[in-house]
Short mmCIF file of N, CA and C in Angstrom, two decimals:
data_model
loop_
_atom_site.label_atom_id
_atom_site.label_comp_id
_atom_site.label_asym_id
_atom_site.label_seq_id
_atom_site.Cartn_x
_atom_site.Cartn_y
_atom_site.Cartn_z
N UNK A 8 0.84 -1.18 0.00
CA UNK A 8 0.00 0.00 0.00
C UNK A 8 0.88 1.24 0.00
N UNK A 9 0.34 2.32 -0.50
CA UNK A 9 1.09 3.56 -0.57
C UNK A 9 0.18 4.73 -0.83
N UNK A 10 0.79 5.84 -1.13
CA UNK A 10 0.03 7.06 -1.42
C UNK A 10 -0.27 7.16 -2.89
N UNK A 11 -1.28 7.92 -3.20
CA UNK A 11 -1.69 8.14 -4.58
C UNK A 11 -1.99 9.62 -4.74
N UNK A 12 -1.68 10.16 -5.90
CA UNK A 12 -1.94 11.58 -6.18
C UNK A 12 -2.61 11.71 -7.55
N UNK A 13 -3.86 11.26 -7.67
CA UNK A 13 -4.51 11.29 -8.98
C UNK A 13 -4.89 12.72 -9.40
N UNK A 14 -4.94 12.93 -10.68
CA UNK A 14 -5.45 14.17 -11.25
C UNK A 14 -6.48 13.77 -12.30
N UNK A 15 -7.72 14.10 -12.05
CA UNK A 15 -8.78 13.80 -13.00
C UNK A 15 -8.73 14.88 -14.08
N UNK A 16 -8.43 14.48 -15.30
CA UNK A 16 -8.16 15.46 -16.35
C UNK A 16 -9.36 15.83 -17.21
N UNK A 17 -10.53 15.38 -16.87
CA UNK A 17 -11.70 15.72 -17.67
C UNK A 17 -11.90 17.23 -17.74
N UNK A 18 -11.51 17.95 -16.68
CA UNK A 18 -11.73 19.39 -16.62
C UNK A 18 -10.42 20.18 -16.63
N UNK A 19 -9.35 19.57 -17.10
CA UNK A 19 -8.06 20.25 -17.21
C UNK A 19 -7.85 20.56 -18.69
N UNK A 20 -7.88 21.84 -19.06
CA UNK A 20 -7.90 22.19 -20.48
C UNK A 20 -6.57 22.04 -21.23
N UNK A 21 -5.44 22.03 -20.52
CA UNK A 21 -4.15 21.98 -21.21
C UNK A 21 -3.05 21.52 -20.25
N UNK A 22 -1.86 21.29 -20.79
CA UNK A 22 -0.75 20.79 -19.97
C UNK A 22 -0.27 21.82 -18.95
N UNK A 23 -0.35 23.09 -19.27
CA UNK A 23 0.06 24.12 -18.32
C UNK A 23 -0.79 24.03 -17.05
N UNK A 24 -2.09 23.86 -17.23
CA UNK A 24 -2.99 23.71 -16.09
C UNK A 24 -2.75 22.38 -15.37
N UNK A 25 -2.44 21.34 -16.13
CA UNK A 25 -2.14 20.04 -15.52
C UNK A 25 -0.89 20.14 -14.64
N UNK A 26 0.14 20.82 -15.15
CA UNK A 26 1.34 21.04 -14.34
C UNK A 26 0.98 21.78 -13.06
N UNK A 27 0.21 22.85 -13.21
CA UNK A 27 -0.17 23.69 -12.08
C UNK A 27 -0.92 22.89 -11.01
N UNK A 28 -1.73 21.95 -11.47
CA UNK A 28 -2.52 21.13 -10.53
C UNK A 28 -1.73 19.96 -9.96
N UNK A 29 -0.74 19.48 -10.67
CA UNK A 29 -0.05 18.26 -10.29
C UNK A 29 1.19 18.49 -9.44
N UNK A 30 2.11 19.27 -9.94
CA UNK A 30 3.44 19.29 -9.32
C UNK A 30 3.53 19.90 -7.93
N UNK A 31 2.82 20.96 -7.62
CA UNK A 31 2.91 21.42 -6.22
C UNK A 31 2.43 20.35 -5.24
N UNK A 32 1.40 19.63 -5.61
CA UNK A 32 0.87 18.58 -4.74
C UNK A 32 1.82 17.40 -4.61
N UNK A 33 2.56 17.11 -5.68
CA UNK A 33 3.51 16.00 -5.60
C UNK A 33 4.60 16.27 -4.56
N UNK A 34 4.99 17.51 -4.39
CA UNK A 34 5.96 17.84 -3.34
C UNK A 34 5.40 17.51 -1.96
N UNK A 35 4.14 17.82 -1.74
CA UNK A 35 3.52 17.51 -0.46
C UNK A 35 3.35 16.00 -0.28
N UNK A 36 2.96 15.32 -1.35
CA UNK A 36 2.80 13.87 -1.28
C UNK A 36 4.14 13.21 -0.97
N UNK A 37 5.20 13.68 -1.62
CA UNK A 37 6.53 13.12 -1.37
C UNK A 37 6.93 13.33 0.09
N UNK A 38 6.62 14.47 0.63
CA UNK A 38 6.95 14.74 2.04
C UNK A 38 6.24 13.75 2.96
N UNK A 39 4.99 13.49 2.68
CA UNK A 39 4.22 12.55 3.50
C UNK A 39 4.74 11.12 3.32
N UNK A 40 5.04 10.76 2.07
CA UNK A 40 5.46 9.39 1.79
C UNK A 40 6.85 9.06 2.30
N UNK A 41 7.77 10.01 2.22
CA UNK A 41 9.18 9.71 2.48
C UNK A 41 9.71 10.25 3.79
N UNK A 42 8.90 10.97 4.55
CA UNK A 42 9.35 11.49 5.84
C UNK A 42 8.58 10.79 6.95
N UNK A 43 9.30 10.20 7.87
CA UNK A 43 8.66 9.52 9.00
C UNK A 43 7.80 10.52 9.78
N UNK A 44 6.65 10.09 10.26
CA UNK A 44 5.75 11.00 10.97
C UNK A 44 6.43 11.80 12.09
N UNK A 45 7.31 11.17 12.81
CA UNK A 45 7.95 11.87 13.92
C UNK A 45 8.96 12.92 13.46
N UNK A 46 9.33 12.89 12.16
CA UNK A 46 10.29 13.86 11.63
C UNK A 46 9.63 14.96 10.80
N UNK A 47 8.32 14.92 10.66
CA UNK A 47 7.63 15.93 9.86
C UNK A 47 7.51 17.24 10.62
N UNK A 48 7.74 18.31 9.90
CA UNK A 48 7.65 19.65 10.47
C UNK A 48 7.13 20.60 9.40
N UNK A 49 6.08 21.32 9.71
CA UNK A 49 5.52 22.27 8.76
C UNK A 49 6.55 23.33 8.39
N UNK A 50 7.27 23.84 9.36
CA UNK A 50 8.28 24.87 9.10
C UNK A 50 9.38 24.34 8.17
N UNK A 51 9.84 23.12 8.42
CA UNK A 51 10.88 22.53 7.57
C UNK A 51 10.34 22.27 6.16
N UNK A 52 9.10 21.83 6.05
CA UNK A 52 8.49 21.60 4.74
C UNK A 52 8.41 22.91 3.96
N UNK A 53 8.02 23.99 4.61
CA UNK A 53 7.94 25.28 3.94
C UNK A 53 9.30 25.72 3.40
N UNK A 54 10.35 25.44 4.14
CA UNK A 54 11.70 25.76 3.66
C UNK A 54 12.04 24.94 2.42
N UNK A 55 11.67 23.68 2.43
CA UNK A 55 11.94 22.81 1.28
C UNK A 55 11.14 23.24 0.06
N UNK A 56 9.95 23.80 0.27
CA UNK A 56 9.12 24.23 -0.85
C UNK A 56 9.81 25.28 -1.70
N UNK A 57 10.56 26.17 -1.07
CA UNK A 57 11.25 27.21 -1.85
C UNK A 57 12.18 26.57 -2.88
N UNK A 58 12.96 25.58 -2.45
CA UNK A 58 13.85 24.88 -3.39
C UNK A 58 13.05 24.12 -4.44
N UNK A 59 11.96 23.51 -4.02
CA UNK A 59 11.12 22.74 -4.93
C UNK A 59 10.54 23.65 -6.01
N UNK A 60 10.02 24.81 -5.61
CA UNK A 60 9.47 25.75 -6.59
C UNK A 60 10.54 26.26 -7.54
N UNK A 61 11.73 26.50 -7.05
CA UNK A 61 12.83 26.92 -7.93
C UNK A 61 13.12 25.83 -8.96
N UNK A 62 13.16 24.59 -8.54
CA UNK A 62 13.40 23.48 -9.45
C UNK A 62 12.29 23.38 -10.50
N UNK A 63 11.04 23.52 -10.08
CA UNK A 63 9.94 23.50 -11.04
C UNK A 63 10.10 24.62 -12.06
N UNK A 64 10.51 25.80 -11.61
CA UNK A 64 10.70 26.93 -12.53
C UNK A 64 11.80 26.65 -13.54
N UNK A 65 12.90 26.03 -13.09
CA UNK A 65 14.00 25.70 -14.00
C UNK A 65 13.50 24.82 -15.14
N UNK A 66 12.61 23.90 -14.84
CA UNK A 66 12.09 22.98 -15.85
C UNK A 66 10.85 23.51 -16.56
N UNK A 67 10.46 24.75 -16.25
CA UNK A 67 9.32 25.35 -16.94
C UNK A 67 7.98 24.80 -16.52
N UNK A 68 7.90 24.25 -15.32
CA UNK A 68 6.65 23.68 -14.82
C UNK A 68 5.85 24.77 -14.12
N UNK A 69 4.60 24.92 -14.52
CA UNK A 69 3.72 25.92 -13.92
C UNK A 69 3.43 25.55 -12.47
N UNK A 70 3.45 26.55 -11.59
CA UNK A 70 3.17 26.31 -10.17
C UNK A 70 2.67 27.60 -9.53
N UNK A 71 2.14 27.54 -8.31
CA UNK A 71 1.52 28.72 -7.69
C UNK A 71 2.45 29.92 -7.58
N UNK A 72 3.73 29.73 -7.34
CA UNK A 72 4.63 30.88 -7.23
C UNK A 72 4.74 31.60 -8.57
N UNK A 73 4.67 30.87 -9.69
CA UNK A 73 4.64 31.52 -10.99
C UNK A 73 3.37 32.36 -11.12
N UNK A 74 2.26 31.82 -10.66
CA UNK A 74 0.99 32.54 -10.73
C UNK A 74 1.05 33.81 -9.90
N UNK A 75 1.68 33.74 -8.74
CA UNK A 75 1.79 34.92 -7.89
C UNK A 75 2.66 35.98 -8.53
N UNK A 76 3.59 35.55 -9.37
CA UNK A 76 4.45 36.49 -10.09
C UNK A 76 3.77 37.02 -11.34
N UNK A 77 2.56 36.51 -11.62
CA UNK A 77 1.80 36.98 -12.76
C UNK A 77 2.08 36.22 -14.04
N UNK A 78 2.74 35.08 -13.97
CA UNK A 78 3.10 34.33 -15.17
C UNK A 78 2.05 33.33 -15.61
N UNK A 79 1.01 33.14 -14.86
CA UNK A 79 0.02 32.13 -15.22
C UNK A 79 -1.18 32.74 -15.96
N UNK A 80 -1.18 34.04 -16.12
CA UNK A 80 -2.26 34.67 -16.86
C UNK A 80 -3.55 34.79 -16.08
N UNK A 81 -3.45 34.75 -14.77
CA UNK A 81 -4.64 34.94 -13.95
C UNK A 81 -4.21 35.50 -12.60
N UNK A 82 -5.15 36.06 -11.84
CA UNK A 82 -4.76 36.64 -10.55
C UNK A 82 -4.24 35.58 -9.59
N UNK A 83 -3.28 35.97 -8.77
CA UNK A 83 -2.75 35.06 -7.75
C UNK A 83 -3.78 34.87 -6.65
N UNK A 84 -3.75 33.71 -6.04
CA UNK A 84 -4.62 33.42 -4.91
C UNK A 84 -3.75 33.23 -3.68
N UNK A 85 -4.33 33.44 -2.53
CA UNK A 85 -3.57 33.26 -1.30
C UNK A 85 -3.59 31.80 -0.88
N UNK A 86 -2.55 31.39 -0.15
CA UNK A 86 -2.48 30.03 0.35
C UNK A 86 -1.35 29.25 -0.29
N UNK A 87 -0.97 28.17 0.34
CA UNK A 87 0.15 27.38 -0.13
C UNK A 87 -0.16 26.71 -1.46
N UNK A 88 -1.30 26.08 -1.57
CA UNK A 88 -1.73 25.45 -2.80
C UNK A 88 -3.07 26.05 -3.18
N UNK A 89 -3.05 27.15 -3.92
CA UNK A 89 -4.25 27.97 -4.08
C UNK A 89 -5.24 27.52 -5.13
N UNK A 90 -5.56 26.26 -5.18
CA UNK A 90 -6.59 25.84 -6.14
C UNK A 90 -7.84 25.42 -5.43
#
């Protein structure tokens, strides 16, 4: 048994939106899957997110920080995963 991170694509119009919906969540799923419960820390995860978002940007993957910078073509929303 393990974790699953499905994305139902019936209502995802393009790959840019699929990236935006998929990759930020995969970082959180990886944290849950690979970090022992006693070692999980919200503050530490937030620090790791900065590096994760930078990596996504290097590969041209759409993510919430790009949206906040105005690169997603829509207004930014508040919150860690603003969908």
